[in-house]
C-alpha cells in the first residue's frame, strides 16, 4: 500500500492513495515515509514512530497518536480534529495551518479550504469521519464535538503558525520555543502548559484557560488575550488566605509545634495558583478549587469532602489518604496522582504499620483523566467514573461497589 501511495504522489501508473482509516498500526515504524494526503481517519497509531514523516494534507481525523514520536514531521495543513495526541512528541514538527479543532462532521483540513482530493469524494470521507466520531464518542454525545487532546504533548520548537487550535486541550503541554504566530487558541485549555520563549505575535487566546500557564520570555504585545481566564496568584487572594497557607506549611514542617492547621472550608480558591503547595491534613471541605493549578501539590490526608475541583489540574499531586467524598472532579486532570493509602505515623514521626485509604465515595469523576494514577485500596463506592480515562490506573484493592464505570476500562497492569 505504501509503495502504491508513493506512485500515486508522483502520478505514476498503478498508484493509489493510501487508505488506512480505522487501521490498527500501534507501535509501527513509519518514520521518514512520504504519506502526504494519506487517509488515516481514526487509525490507531499509539506509540508509533513517525519521525521525519511527511503527512502534509493527510486526513488524521480522530487518530490515536498517544505517546507517538512525531518529531520533525511535516503536518502542514493536516486534519487532526478530535485526535488523541496525549504525551506525543511533536518537537520541531511543522504544523503550519493544521486543523486541530474539535472533531465534528463539518469539513476540515484541505476540504474546509475547498482544495485537495477530499473534495472529489466528500460523501465517502464524511461517512468515514462519522464512523471515527462514533468510536471517539463511545456512545456519548459531546456538545461541540470531541476536543483534540494534546495533554502533556511535547511541541517544543514546533511550527504552529496559523494553526487552528480552537478548543484544543493543551493541559501541561510543552510549547517552549514554539511558533504560534497567528494561531487560533480561542477556548483552548492551556492550564499548566509551558510557553516559555514561544512566539505569540497575532495569536488569539480569547476565552482560553491560561491558569498556571508559564509564559516566561513571551512578548504578549501583539497577542490577543480577549477574555482569557488567567491565574489568581496567592498574593491576590487576601491576607487571611495567604496567612493560613503560610501558617499551615509551618505547622507541617514543625510537626505541629509552630503555626496552625489551615481551615479553608468553603473558601473560593478557583483558578488559584497552588502548584507545589503543601496543604496536607488541611481542612478544605466544600472549598471551590475549580480550574485551580495544583500540579505537584501535597494534599495527603486533606479533607476535601464536597469540594469543587472541576477541571482542576492535579497532575502529579499527592492525595494519599485524602477525603474526597462527594467531591466534584468532573474533567479534572489526575494524571499520575497518588490516591493510595497514607502511612499513619505516631507523634514522633515513626511509622505505626497502619495506613489510611483515600476516600472517594460518591465523588463525581466524569471525564476525569486518571491516567497512570495510583488508586490502591481507594474507596470508590457510588463514585461516578463515566467516560473517565483510567488507562494505566492501579485499582488494586479498590472498593468499587455501585461505582459507575461506563466508558474506557483501565488497562491491565
mmCIF file of C-alpha atoms in Angstrom:
data_model
loop_
_atom_site.group_PDB
_atom_site.id
_atom_site.type_symbol
_atom_site.label_atom_id
_atom_site.label_comp_id
_atom_site.label_asym_id
_atom_site.label_seq_id
_atom_site.Cartn_x
_atom_site.Cartn_y
_atom_site.Cartn_z
ATOM 1 C CA UNK A 1 0.000 0.000 0.000
ATOM 2 C CA UNK A 2 2.839 2.390 0.857
ATOM 3 C CA UNK A 3 4.527 1.667 -2.492
ATOM 4 C CA UNK A 4 1.284 2.333 -4.375
ATOM 5 C CA UNK A 5 0.849 5.549 -2.389
ATOM 6 C CA UNK A 6 4.344 6.681 -3.393
ATOM 7 C CA UNK A 7 3.424 6.128 -7.058
ATOM 8 C CA UNK A 8 0.120 7.992 -6.519
ATOM 9 C CA UNK A 9 2.024 11.012 -5.161
ATOM 10 C CA UNK A 10 4.285 11.005 -8.239
ATOM 11 C CA UNK A 11 1.368 10.461 -10.648
ATOM 12 C CA UNK A 12 2.841 7.160 -11.861
ATOM 13 C CA UNK A 13 0.794 4.210 -13.236
ATOM 14 C CA UNK A 14 -0.553 1.761 -10.643
ATOM 15 C CA UNK A 15 -0.593 4.395 -7.927
ATOM 16 C CA UNK A 16 -3.378 4.579 -5.321
ATOM 17 C CA UNK A 17 -3.901 6.832 -2.368
ATOM 18 C CA UNK A 18 -3.188 5.013 0.909
ATOM 19 C CA UNK A 19 -6.372 4.330 2.871
ATOM 20 C CA UNK A 20 -5.578 3.162 6.395
ATOM 21 C CA UNK A 21 -8.739 4.503 8.009
ATOM 22 C CA UNK A 22 -9.536 2.770 11.336
ATOM 23 C CA UNK A 23 -6.478 0.505 10.939
ATOM 24 C CA UNK A 24 -4.592 -0.799 13.985
ATOM 25 C CA UNK A 25 -0.942 0.172 13.459
ATOM 26 C CA UNK A 26 0.045 0.614 17.089
ATOM 27 C CA UNK A 27 3.818 0.715 17.531
ATOM 28 C CA UNK A 28 4.576 0.639 13.787
ATOM 29 C CA UNK A 29 7.693 2.323 12.405
ATOM 30 C CA UNK A 30 6.594 4.764 9.687
ATOM 31 C CA UNK A 31 9.455 7.212 10.147
ATOM 32 C CA UNK A 32 10.759 9.123 7.105
ATOM 33 C CA UNK A 33 7.841 7.899 4.950
ATOM 34 C CA UNK A 34 6.045 10.095 2.420
ATOM 35 C CA UNK A 35 2.380 9.916 3.442
ATOM 36 C CA UNK A 36 1.199 13.199 2.011
ATOM 37 C CA UNK A 37 -2.577 13.188 1.609
ATOM 38 C CA UNK A 38 -2.970 9.690 3.100
ATOM 39 C CA UNK A 39 -6.231 8.675 4.768
ATOM 40 C CA UNK A 40 -5.603 7.687 8.400
ATOM 41 C CA UNK A 41 -9.005 8.590 9.852
ATOM 42 C CA UNK A 42 -9.469 7.007 13.295
ATOM 43 C CA UNK A 43 -6.349 4.873 12.893
ATOM 44 C CA UNK A 44 -4.629 3.527 15.986
ATOM 45 C CA UNK A 45 -1.061 4.833 15.830
ATOM 46 C CA UNK A 46 -0.273 4.994 19.544
ATOM 47 C CA UNK A 47 3.455 4.675 20.270
ATOM 48 C CA UNK A 48 4.249 4.781 16.533
ATOM 49 C CA UNK A 49 7.464 6.205 15.121
ATOM 50 C CA UNK A 50 6.714 8.949 12.605
ATOM 51 C CA UNK A 51 9.886 10.984 12.983
ATOM 52 C CA UNK A 52 10.544 12.985 9.833
ATOM 53 C CA UNK A 53 7.436 11.582 8.123
ATOM 54 C CA UNK A 54 5.691 13.775 5.559
ATOM 55 C CA UNK A 55 1.995 13.882 6.475
ATOM 56 C CA UNK A 56 1.176 17.197 4.797
ATOM 57 C CA UNK A 57 -2.517 17.384 3.936
ATOM 58 C CA UNK A 58 -3.213 13.928 5.384
ATOM 59 C CA UNK A 59 -6.577 13.111 6.945
ATOM 60 C CA UNK A 60 -5.808 12.253 10.574
ATOM 61 C CA UNK A 61 -9.298 12.966 11.904
ATOM 62 C CA UNK A 62 -9.790 11.180 15.246
ATOM 63 C CA UNK A 63 -6.437 9.414 15.033
ATOM 64 C CA UNK A 64 -4.844 7.888 18.148
ATOM 65 C CA UNK A 65 -1.241 9.100 18.317
ATOM 66 C CA UNK A 66 -0.714 8.915 22.068
ATOM 67 C CA UNK A 67 2.953 8.609 23.084
ATOM 68 C CA UNK A 68 3.995 8.634 19.414
ATOM 69 C CA UNK A 69 7.301 10.038 18.117
ATOM 70 C CA UNK A 70 6.357 12.686 15.531
ATOM 71 C CA UNK A 71 9.499 14.787 15.847
ATOM 72 C CA UNK A 72 10.402 16.908 12.814
ATOM 73 C CA UNK A 73 7.432 15.513 10.876
ATOM 74 C CA UNK A 74 5.587 17.606 8.297
ATOM 75 C CA UNK A 75 1.923 18.011 9.287
ATOM 76 C CA UNK A 76 1.258 21.163 7.291
ATOM 77 C CA UNK A 77 -2.491 21.620 6.604
ATOM 78 C CA UNK A 78 -3.197 18.236 8.199
ATOM 79 C CA UNK A 79 -6.678 17.458 9.577
ATOM 80 C CA UNK A 80 -6.103 16.466 13.227
ATOM 81 C CA UNK A 81 -9.547 17.288 14.569
ATOM 82 C CA UNK A 82 -10.570 15.210 17.559
ATOM 83 C CA UNK A 83 -7.208 13.416 17.581
ATOM 84 C CA UNK A 84 -5.827 11.823 20.738
ATOM 85 C CA UNK A 85 -2.312 13.197 20.935
ATOM 86 C CA UNK A 86 -1.625 12.911 24.634
ATOM 87 C CA UNK A 87 2.098 12.802 25.504
ATOM 88 C CA UNK A 88 3.045 12.637 21.803
ATOM 89 C CA UNK A 89 6.395 14.226 20.872
ATOM 90 C CA UNK A 90 5.957 16.874 18.148
ATOM 91 C CA UNK A 91 9.309 18.577 18.784
ATOM 92 C CA UNK A 92 10.272 20.748 15.792
ATOM 93 C CA UNK A 93 7.387 19.373 13.719
ATOM 94 C CA UNK A 94 5.753 21.567 11.076
ATOM 95 C CA UNK A 95 2.077 22.045 11.983
ATOM 96 C CA UNK A 96 1.599 25.207 9.976
ATOM 97 C CA UNK A 97 -2.083 25.779 9.167
ATOM 98 C CA UNK A 98 -3.002 22.401 10.720
ATOM 99 C CA UNK A 99 -6.623 21.882 11.764
ATOM 100 C CA UNK A 100 -6.705 20.921 15.458
ATOM 101 C CA UNK A 101 -10.265 21.941 16.264
ATOM 102 C CA UNK A 102 -12.783 19.624 17.892
ATOM 103 C CA UNK A 103 -13.899 16.600 15.885
ATOM 104 C CA UNK A 104 -17.244 17.230 14.177
ATOM 105 C CA UNK A 105 -18.765 16.268 10.840
ATOM 106 C CA UNK A 106 -18.213 19.681 9.329
ATOM 107 C CA UNK A 107 -15.476 19.870 6.672
ATOM 108 C CA UNK A 108 -11.921 20.217 7.952
ATOM 109 C CA UNK A 109 -8.347 20.254 6.697
ATOM 110 C CA UNK A 110 -7.991 20.765 2.956
ATOM 111 C CA UNK A 111 -11.732 20.130 2.417
ATOM 112 C CA UNK A 112 -12.531 23.191 4.513
ATOM 113 C CA UNK A 113 -10.493 25.299 2.105
ATOM 114 C CA UNK A 114 -12.156 23.751 -0.961
ATOM 115 C CA UNK A 115 -8.887 22.215 -2.172
ATOM 116 C CA UNK A 116 -7.325 18.772 -2.209
ATOM 117 C CA UNK A 117 -8.595 15.309 -3.188
ATOM 118 C CA UNK A 118 -11.150 15.201 -0.353
ATOM 119 C CA UNK A 119 -13.485 17.418 -2.388
ATOM 120 C CA UNK A 120 -13.883 14.719 -5.054
ATOM 121 C CA UNK A 121 -15.237 12.077 -2.666
ATOM 122 C CA UNK A 122 -16.699 14.243 0.088
ATOM 123 C CA UNK A 123 -19.535 11.838 0.960
ATOM 124 C CA UNK A 124 -17.225 8.828 1.407
ATOM 125 C CA UNK A 125 -14.935 10.959 3.574
ATOM 126 C CA UNK A 126 -17.899 12.167 5.629
ATOM 127 C CA UNK A 127 -19.039 8.578 6.225
ATOM 128 C CA UNK A 128 -15.573 7.540 7.430
ATOM 129 C CA UNK A 129 -15.473 10.574 9.716
ATOM 130 C CA UNK A 130 -18.904 9.618 11.061
ATOM 131 C CA UNK A 131 -17.628 6.125 11.951
ATOM 132 C CA UNK A 132 -14.494 7.544 13.624
ATOM 133 C CA UNK A 133 -16.559 10.113 15.527
ATOM 134 C CA UNK A 134 -18.898 7.414 16.844
ATOM 135 C CA UNK A 135 -15.862 5.480 18.079
ATOM 136 C CA UNK A 136 -14.443 8.575 19.763
ATOM 137 C CA UNK A 137 -17.710 9.372 21.481
ATOM 138 C CA UNK A 138 -18.119 5.836 22.773
ATOM 139 C CA UNK A 139 -21.875 6.142 22.620
ATOM 140 C CA UNK A 140 -21.895 9.532 24.327
ATOM 141 C CA UNK A 141 -22.737 12.842 22.717
ATOM 142 C CA UNK A 142 -20.260 15.655 23.154
ATOM 143 C CA UNK A 143 -21.556 19.170 22.690
ATOM 144 C CA UNK A 144 -19.416 20.971 20.143
ATOM 145 C CA UNK A 145 -17.616 17.766 19.134
ATOM 146 C CA UNK A 146 -14.659 15.842 20.587
ATOM 147 C CA UNK A 147 -11.798 18.207 21.538
ATOM 148 C CA UNK A 148 -8.332 17.434 20.195
ATOM 149 C CA UNK A 149 -6.355 16.148 23.190
ATOM 150 C CA UNK A 150 -2.739 17.353 23.412
ATOM 151 C CA UNK A 151 -2.444 16.861 27.172
ATOM 152 C CA UNK A 152 1.225 16.548 28.103
ATOM 153 C CA UNK A 153 2.300 16.630 24.447
ATOM 154 C CA UNK A 154 5.770 17.945 23.589
ATOM 155 C CA UNK A 155 5.588 20.724 20.988
ATOM 156 C CA UNK A 156 8.935 22.339 21.756
ATOM 157 C CA UNK A 157 10.130 24.329 18.774
ATOM 158 C CA UNK A 158 7.142 23.215 16.677
ATOM 159 C CA UNK A 159 5.826 25.481 13.935
ATOM 160 C CA UNK A 160 2.131 26.142 14.645
ATOM 161 C CA UNK A 161 1.836 29.261 12.507
ATOM 162 C CA UNK A 162 -1.839 29.856 11.611
ATOM 163 C CA UNK A 163 -2.789 26.520 13.188
ATOM 164 C CA UNK A 164 -6.391 26.275 14.373
ATOM 165 C CA UNK A 165 -6.303 25.051 17.989
ATOM 166 C CA UNK A 166 -9.739 26.373 18.897
ATOM 167 C CA UNK A 167 -10.997 24.414 21.917
ATOM 168 C CA UNK A 168 -7.987 22.080 21.980
ATOM 169 C CA UNK A 169 -6.785 20.587 25.276
ATOM 170 C CA UNK A 170 -3.132 21.556 25.786
ATOM 171 C CA UNK A 171 -3.009 20.984 29.510
ATOM 172 C CA UNK A 172 0.570 20.527 30.774
ATOM 173 C CA UNK A 173 1.852 20.601 27.180
ATOM 174 C CA UNK A 174 5.438 21.702 26.446
ATOM 175 C CA UNK A 175 5.357 24.566 23.928
ATOM 176 C CA UNK A 176 8.756 26.055 24.754
ATOM 177 C CA UNK A 177 10.086 27.982 21.785
ATOM 178 C CA UNK A 178 7.081 27.044 19.642
ATOM 179 C CA UNK A 179 5.973 29.364 16.838
ATOM 180 C CA UNK A 180 2.313 30.259 17.387
ATOM 181 C CA UNK A 181 2.186 33.273 15.092
ATOM 182 C CA UNK A 182 -1.450 33.976 14.107
ATOM 183 C CA UNK A 183 -2.555 30.677 15.686
ATOM 184 C CA UNK A 184 -6.129 30.415 16.948
ATOM 185 C CA UNK A 185 -6.180 29.236 20.576
ATOM 186 C CA UNK A 186 -9.661 30.512 21.407
ATOM 187 C CA UNK A 187 -11.228 28.401 24.130
ATOM 188 C CA UNK A 188 -8.129 26.193 24.382
ATOM 189 C CA UNK A 189 -7.154 24.685 27.740
ATOM 190 C CA UNK A 190 -3.547 25.671 28.419
ATOM 191 C CA UNK A 191 -3.518 25.327 32.190
ATOM 192 C CA UNK A 192 -0.117 24.104 33.299
ATOM 193 C CA UNK A 193 1.324 24.428 29.788
ATOM 194 C CA UNK A 194 4.840 25.798 29.289
ATOM 195 C CA UNK A 195 5.057 28.515 26.615
ATOM 196 C CA UNK A 196 8.465 29.835 27.646
ATOM 197 C CA UNK A 197 10.059 31.661 24.720
ATOM 198 C CA UNK A 198 7.143 30.935 22.374
ATOM 199 C CA UNK A 199 6.405 33.374 19.534
ATOM 200 C CA UNK A 200 2.863 34.655 20.044
ATOM 201 C CA UNK A 201 2.506 37.519 17.535
ATOM 202 C CA UNK A 202 -1.103 37.611 16.386
ATOM 203 C CA UNK A 203 -2.053 34.522 18.435
ATOM 204 C CA UNK A 204 -5.655 34.588 19.705
ATOM 205 C CA UNK A 205 -6.366 33.425 23.277
ATOM 206 C CA UNK A 206 -9.977 34.562 23.606
ATOM 207 C CA UNK A 207 -11.705 32.543 26.371
ATOM 208 C CA UNK A 208 -8.612 30.320 26.665
ATOM 209 C CA UNK A 209 -7.759 28.763 30.033
ATOM 210 C CA UNK A 210 -4.348 30.180 30.997
ATOM 211 C CA UNK A 211 -4.431 29.207 34.678
ATOM 212 C CA UNK A 212 -0.943 28.137 35.693
ATOM 213 C CA UNK A 213 0.410 28.680 32.170
ATOM 214 C CA UNK A 214 4.128 29.517 32.112
ATOM 215 C CA UNK A 215 4.816 32.382 29.693
ATOM 216 C CA UNK A 216 8.345 33.481 30.587
ATOM 217 C CA UNK A 217 10.180 35.477 27.882
ATOM 218 C CA UNK A 218 6.992 35.780 25.811
ATOM 219 C CA UNK A 219 6.111 39.018 24.044
ATOM 220 C CA UNK A 220 2.361 39.404 24.531
ATOM 221 C CA UNK A 221 2.130 42.873 22.990
ATOM 222 C CA UNK A 222 0.759 41.501 19.707
ATOM 223 C CA UNK A 223 -1.198 38.582 21.196
ATOM 224 C CA UNK A 224 -4.977 38.808 21.547
ATOM 225 C CA UNK A 225 -5.855 37.754 25.098
ATOM 226 C CA UNK A 226 -9.521 38.777 24.878
ATOM 227 C CA UNK A 227 -11.393 37.237 27.815
ATOM 228 C CA UNK A 228 -8.716 34.652 28.642
ATOM 229 C CA UNK A 229 -9.040 33.017 32.061
ATOM 230 C CA UNK A 230 -5.878 33.934 33.974
ATOM 231 C CA UNK A 231 -4.298 32.586 37.159
ATOM 232 C CA UNK A 232 -5.131 34.074 40.532
ATOM 233 C CA UNK A 233 -1.793 34.210 42.368
ATOM 234 C CA UNK A 234 -1.883 33.529 46.117
ATOM 235 C CA UNK A 235 -0.821 37.103 46.903
ATOM 236 C CA UNK A 236 -4.013 38.373 45.247
ATOM 237 C CA UNK A 237 -6.348 36.349 47.465
ATOM 238 C CA UNK A 238 -6.272 38.409 50.610
ATOM 239 C CA UNK A 239 -4.068 38.324 53.665
ATOM 240 C CA UNK A 240 -6.171 35.769 55.562
ATOM 241 C CA UNK A 241 -5.755 33.058 52.917
ATOM 242 C CA UNK A 242 -2.066 33.844 52.474
ATOM 243 C CA UNK A 243 -1.507 33.653 56.232
ATOM 244 C CA UNK A 244 -3.492 30.411 56.531
ATOM 245 C CA UNK A 245 -1.366 28.690 53.865
ATOM 246 C CA UNK A 246 1.899 30.053 55.298
ATOM 247 C CA UNK A 247 0.992 29.031 58.878
ATOM 248 C CA UNK A 248 -0.109 25.600 57.685
ATOM 249 C CA UNK A 249 3.200 24.897 55.967
ATOM 250 C CA UNK A 250 4.994 25.942 59.173
ATOM 251 C CA UNK A 251 2.680 23.576 61.093
ATOM 252 C CA UNK A 252 3.587 20.712 58.744
ATOM 253 C CA UNK A 253 7.334 21.410 58.776
ATOM 254 C CA UNK A 254 7.449 21.627 62.593
ATOM 255 C CA UNK A 255 5.214 18.569 63.125
ATOM 256 C CA UNK A 256 2.606 20.752 64.823
ATOM 257 C CA UNK A 257 4.998 22.721 67.039
ATOM 258 C CA UNK A 258 4.590 26.041 65.192
ATOM 259 C CA UNK A 259 1.942 27.609 63.002
ATOM 260 C CA UNK A 260 -1.522 26.050 62.823
ATOM 261 C CA UNK A 261 -3.603 23.747 60.641
ATOM 262 C CA UNK A 262 -5.358 25.545 57.798
ATOM 263 C CA UNK A 263 -9.144 25.589 57.895
ATOM 264 C CA UNK A 264 -10.276 26.807 54.494
ATOM 265 C CA UNK A 265 -13.739 25.261 54.406
ATOM 266 C CA UNK A 266 -15.898 26.850 51.714
ATOM 267 C CA UNK A 267 -13.098 29.181 50.576
ATOM 268 C CA UNK A 268 -13.104 30.386 46.969
ATOM 269 C CA UNK A 269 -9.781 29.195 45.535
ATOM 270 C CA UNK A 270 -10.983 28.899 41.949
ATOM 271 C CA UNK A 271 -8.227 29.474 39.359
ATOM 272 C CA UNK A 272 -5.726 29.706 42.219
ATOM 273 C CA UNK A 273 -2.059 29.025 41.505
ATOM 274 C CA UNK A 274 -1.320 26.411 44.175
ATOM 275 C CA UNK A 275 1.348 24.440 42.326
ATOM 276 C CA UNK A 276 3.592 22.533 44.730
ATOM 277 C CA UNK A 277 1.770 23.833 47.822
ATOM 278 C CA UNK A 278 1.742 21.655 50.950
ATOM 279 C CA UNK A 279 -1.773 21.509 52.397
ATOM 280 C CA UNK A 280 -1.528 18.011 53.821
ATOM 281 C CA UNK A 281 -4.133 17.391 56.543
ATOM 282 C CA UNK A 282 -5.736 20.799 55.840
ATOM 283 C CA UNK A 283 -9.499 21.205 56.016
ATOM 284 C CA UNK A 284 -10.909 22.267 52.635
ATOM 285 C CA UNK A 285 -14.446 20.940 52.967
ATOM 286 C CA UNK A 286 -16.706 22.424 50.313
ATOM 287 C CA UNK A 287 -13.907 24.686 49.026
ATOM 288 C CA UNK A 288 -14.122 25.900 45.436
ATOM 289 C CA UNK A 289 -10.944 24.790 43.642
ATOM 290 C CA UNK A 290 -12.419 24.695 40.150
ATOM 291 C CA UNK A 291 -9.841 25.348 37.418
ATOM 292 C CA UNK A 292 -7.112 25.615 40.080
ATOM 293 C CA UNK A 293 -3.472 24.833 39.262
ATOM 294 C CA UNK A 294 -2.469 22.134 41.764
ATOM 295 C CA UNK A 295 0.259 20.276 39.873
ATOM 296 C CA UNK A 296 2.644 18.599 42.293
ATOM 297 C CA UNK A 297 0.635 19.758 45.325
ATOM 298 C CA UNK A 298 0.853 17.781 48.556
ATOM 299 C CA UNK A 299 -2.608 17.090 49.942
ATOM 300 C CA UNK A 300 -2.022 13.925 51.953
ATOM 301 C CA UNK A 301 -4.937 13.208 54.291
ATOM 302 C CA UNK A 302 -6.501 16.583 53.460
ATOM 303 C CA UNK A 303 -10.263 16.881 53.949
ATOM 304 C CA UNK A 304 -11.689 17.836 50.544
ATOM 305 C CA UNK A 305 -15.127 16.345 51.118
ATOM 306 C CA UNK A 306 -17.713 18.094 48.978
ATOM 307 C CA UNK A 307 -15.037 20.304 47.397
ATOM 308 C CA UNK A 308 -15.423 21.581 43.834
ATOM 309 C CA UNK A 309 -12.397 20.544 41.759
ATOM 310 C CA UNK A 310 -13.947 20.660 38.300
ATOM 311 C CA UNK A 311 -11.286 20.987 35.569
ATOM 312 C CA UNK A 312 -8.593 21.378 38.255
ATOM 313 C CA UNK A 313 -5.047 20.447 37.217
ATOM 314 C CA UNK A 314 -3.780 17.974 39.834
ATOM 315 C CA UNK A 315 -1.178 16.249 37.681
ATOM 316 C CA UNK A 316 1.428 14.539 39.872
ATOM 317 C CA UNK A 317 -0.225 15.643 43.133
ATOM 318 C CA UNK A 318 -0.080 13.508 46.290
ATOM 319 C CA UNK A 319 -3.605 12.884 47.615
ATOM 320 C CA UNK A 320 -2.798 9.728 49.541
ATOM 321 C CA UNK A 321 -5.321 9.160 52.314
ATOM 322 C CA UNK A 322 -7.280 12.280 51.319
ATOM 323 C CA UNK A 323 -11.024 12.563 51.883
ATOM 324 C CA UNK A 324 -12.673 13.419 48.555
ATOM 325 C CA UNK A 325 -16.078 12.002 49.375
ATOM 326 C CA UNK A 326 -18.784 13.611 47.224
ATOM 327 C CA UNK A 327 -16.209 15.975 45.699
ATOM 328 C CA UNK A 328 -16.870 17.251 42.178
ATOM 329 C CA UNK A 329 -13.901 16.349 39.952
ATOM 330 C CA UNK A 330 -15.571 16.493 36.536
ATOM 331 C CA UNK A 331 -12.928 16.961 33.826
ATOM 332 C CA UNK A 332 -10.108 17.211 36.388
ATOM 333 C CA UNK A 333 -6.605 16.092 35.399
ATOM 334 C CA UNK A 334 -5.476 13.461 37.913
ATOM 335 C CA UNK A 335 -2.692 12.035 35.758
ATOM 336 C CA UNK A 336 -0.071 10.215 37.874
ATOM 337 C CA UNK A 337 -1.844 11.299 41.074
ATOM 338 C CA UNK A 338 -1.272 9.275 44.232
ATOM 339 C CA UNK A 339 -4.671 8.322 45.656
ATOM 340 C CA UNK A 340 -3.326 5.324 47.534
ATOM 341 C CA UNK A 341 -3.274 4.813 51.300
ATOM 342 C CA UNK A 342 -1.339 7.195 53.555
ATOM 343 C CA UNK A 343 1.021 5.748 56.136
ATOM 344 C CA UNK A 344 -0.019 6.618 59.689
ATOM 345 C CA UNK A 345 2.815 7.763 61.936
ATOM 346 C CA UNK A 346 2.985 8.410 65.674
ATOM 347 C CA UNK A 347 3.577 11.915 67.154
ATOM 348 C CA UNK A 348 7.344 11.421 66.879
ATOM 349 C CA UNK A 349 7.105 10.651 63.153
ATOM 350 C CA UNK A 350 7.704 6.896 63.429
ATOM 351 C CA UNK A 351 5.560 4.524 61.283
ATOM 352 C CA UNK A 352 2.837 2.651 63.140
ATOM 353 C CA UNK A 353 2.357 -0.039 60.492
ATOM 354 C CA UNK A 354 -1.161 1.227 59.809
ATOM 355 C CA UNK A 355 -2.466 3.188 56.840
ATOM 356 C CA UNK A 356 -5.462 5.333 55.864
ATOM 357 C CA UNK A 357 -7.105 4.749 52.477
ATOM 358 C CA UNK A 358 -8.212 7.611 50.217
ATOM 359 C CA UNK A 359 -11.974 8.165 50.284
ATOM 360 C CA UNK A 360 -13.745 8.984 47.004
ATOM 361 C CA UNK A 361 -17.165 7.728 47.994
ATOM 362 C CA UNK A 362 -19.823 9.352 45.812
ATOM 363 C CA UNK A 363 -17.224 11.515 44.032
ATOM 364 C CA UNK A 364 -18.089 12.863 40.583
ATOM 365 C CA UNK A 365 -15.179 11.820 38.343
ATOM 366 C CA UNK A 366 -16.927 12.011 34.988
ATOM 367 C CA UNK A 367 -14.467 12.663 32.147
ATOM 368 C CA UNK A 368 -11.628 12.943 34.659
ATOM 369 C CA UNK A 369 -8.139 11.986 33.487
ATOM 370 C CA UNK A 370 -6.799 9.290 35.806
ATOM 371 C CA UNK A 371 -4.039 8.019 33.516
ATOM 372 C CA UNK A 372 -1.369 6.099 35.464
ATOM 373 C CA UNK A 373 -2.904 7.224 38.756
ATOM 374 C CA UNK A 374 -2.414 5.122 41.898
ATOM 375 C CA UNK A 375 -5.764 4.276 43.476
ATOM 376 C CA UNK A 376 -4.753 1.265 45.574
ATOM 377 C CA UNK A 377 -7.381 0.463 48.244
ATOM 378 C CA UNK A 378 -9.260 3.689 47.438
ATOM 379 C CA UNK A 379 -12.934 3.781 48.380
ATOM 380 C CA UNK A 380 -14.834 4.478 45.151
ATOM 381 C CA UNK A 381 -18.217 3.276 46.370
ATOM 382 C CA UNK A 382 -21.016 5.077 44.470
ATOM 383 C CA UNK A 383 -18.420 7.151 42.553
ATOM 384 C CA UNK A 384 -19.311 8.271 39.023
ATOM 385 C CA UNK A 385 -16.458 7.428 36.626
ATOM 386 C CA UNK A 386 -18.423 7.768 33.392
ATOM 387 C CA UNK A 387 -16.017 8.326 30.474
ATOM 388 C CA UNK A 388 -13.092 8.793 32.877
ATOM 389 C CA UNK A 389 -9.704 7.852 31.386
ATOM 390 C CA UNK A 390 -8.361 5.047 33.600
ATOM 391 C CA UNK A 391 -5.612 3.957 31.223
ATOM 392 C CA UNK A 392 -2.813 2.503 33.364
ATOM 393 C CA UNK A 393 -4.570 3.310 36.659
ATOM 394 C CA UNK A 394 -3.756 0.954 39.551
ATOM 395 C CA UNK A 395 -7.039 -0.034 41.220
ATOM 396 C CA UNK A 396 -5.691 -2.960 43.253
ATOM 397 C CA UNK A 397 -7.889 -3.497 46.306
ATOM 398 C CA UNK A 398 -10.132 -0.530 45.463
ATOM 399 C CA UNK A 399 -13.765 -0.630 46.580
ATOM 400 C CA UNK A 400 -15.972 -0.238 43.506
ATOM 401 C CA UNK A 401 -19.392 -1.165 44.854
ATOM 402 C CA UNK A 402 -22.100 0.605 42.821
ATOM 403 C CA UNK A 403 -19.443 2.716 41.055
ATOM 404 C CA UNK A 404 -20.462 3.861 37.567
ATOM 405 C CA UNK A 405 -17.698 2.786 35.192
ATOM 406 C CA UNK A 406 -19.275 3.337 31.775
ATOM 407 C CA UNK A 407 -16.616 4.211 29.203
ATOM 408 C CA UNK A 408 -12.991 3.201 28.806
ATOM 409 C CA UNK A 409 -11.836 0.322 31.007
ATOM 410 C CA UNK A 410 -8.462 0.508 32.771
ATOM 411 C CA UNK A 411 -5.528 -1.133 31.011
ATOM 412 C CA UNK A 412 -4.273 -4.276 32.708
ATOM 413 C CA UNK A 413 -1.103 -3.705 34.680
#
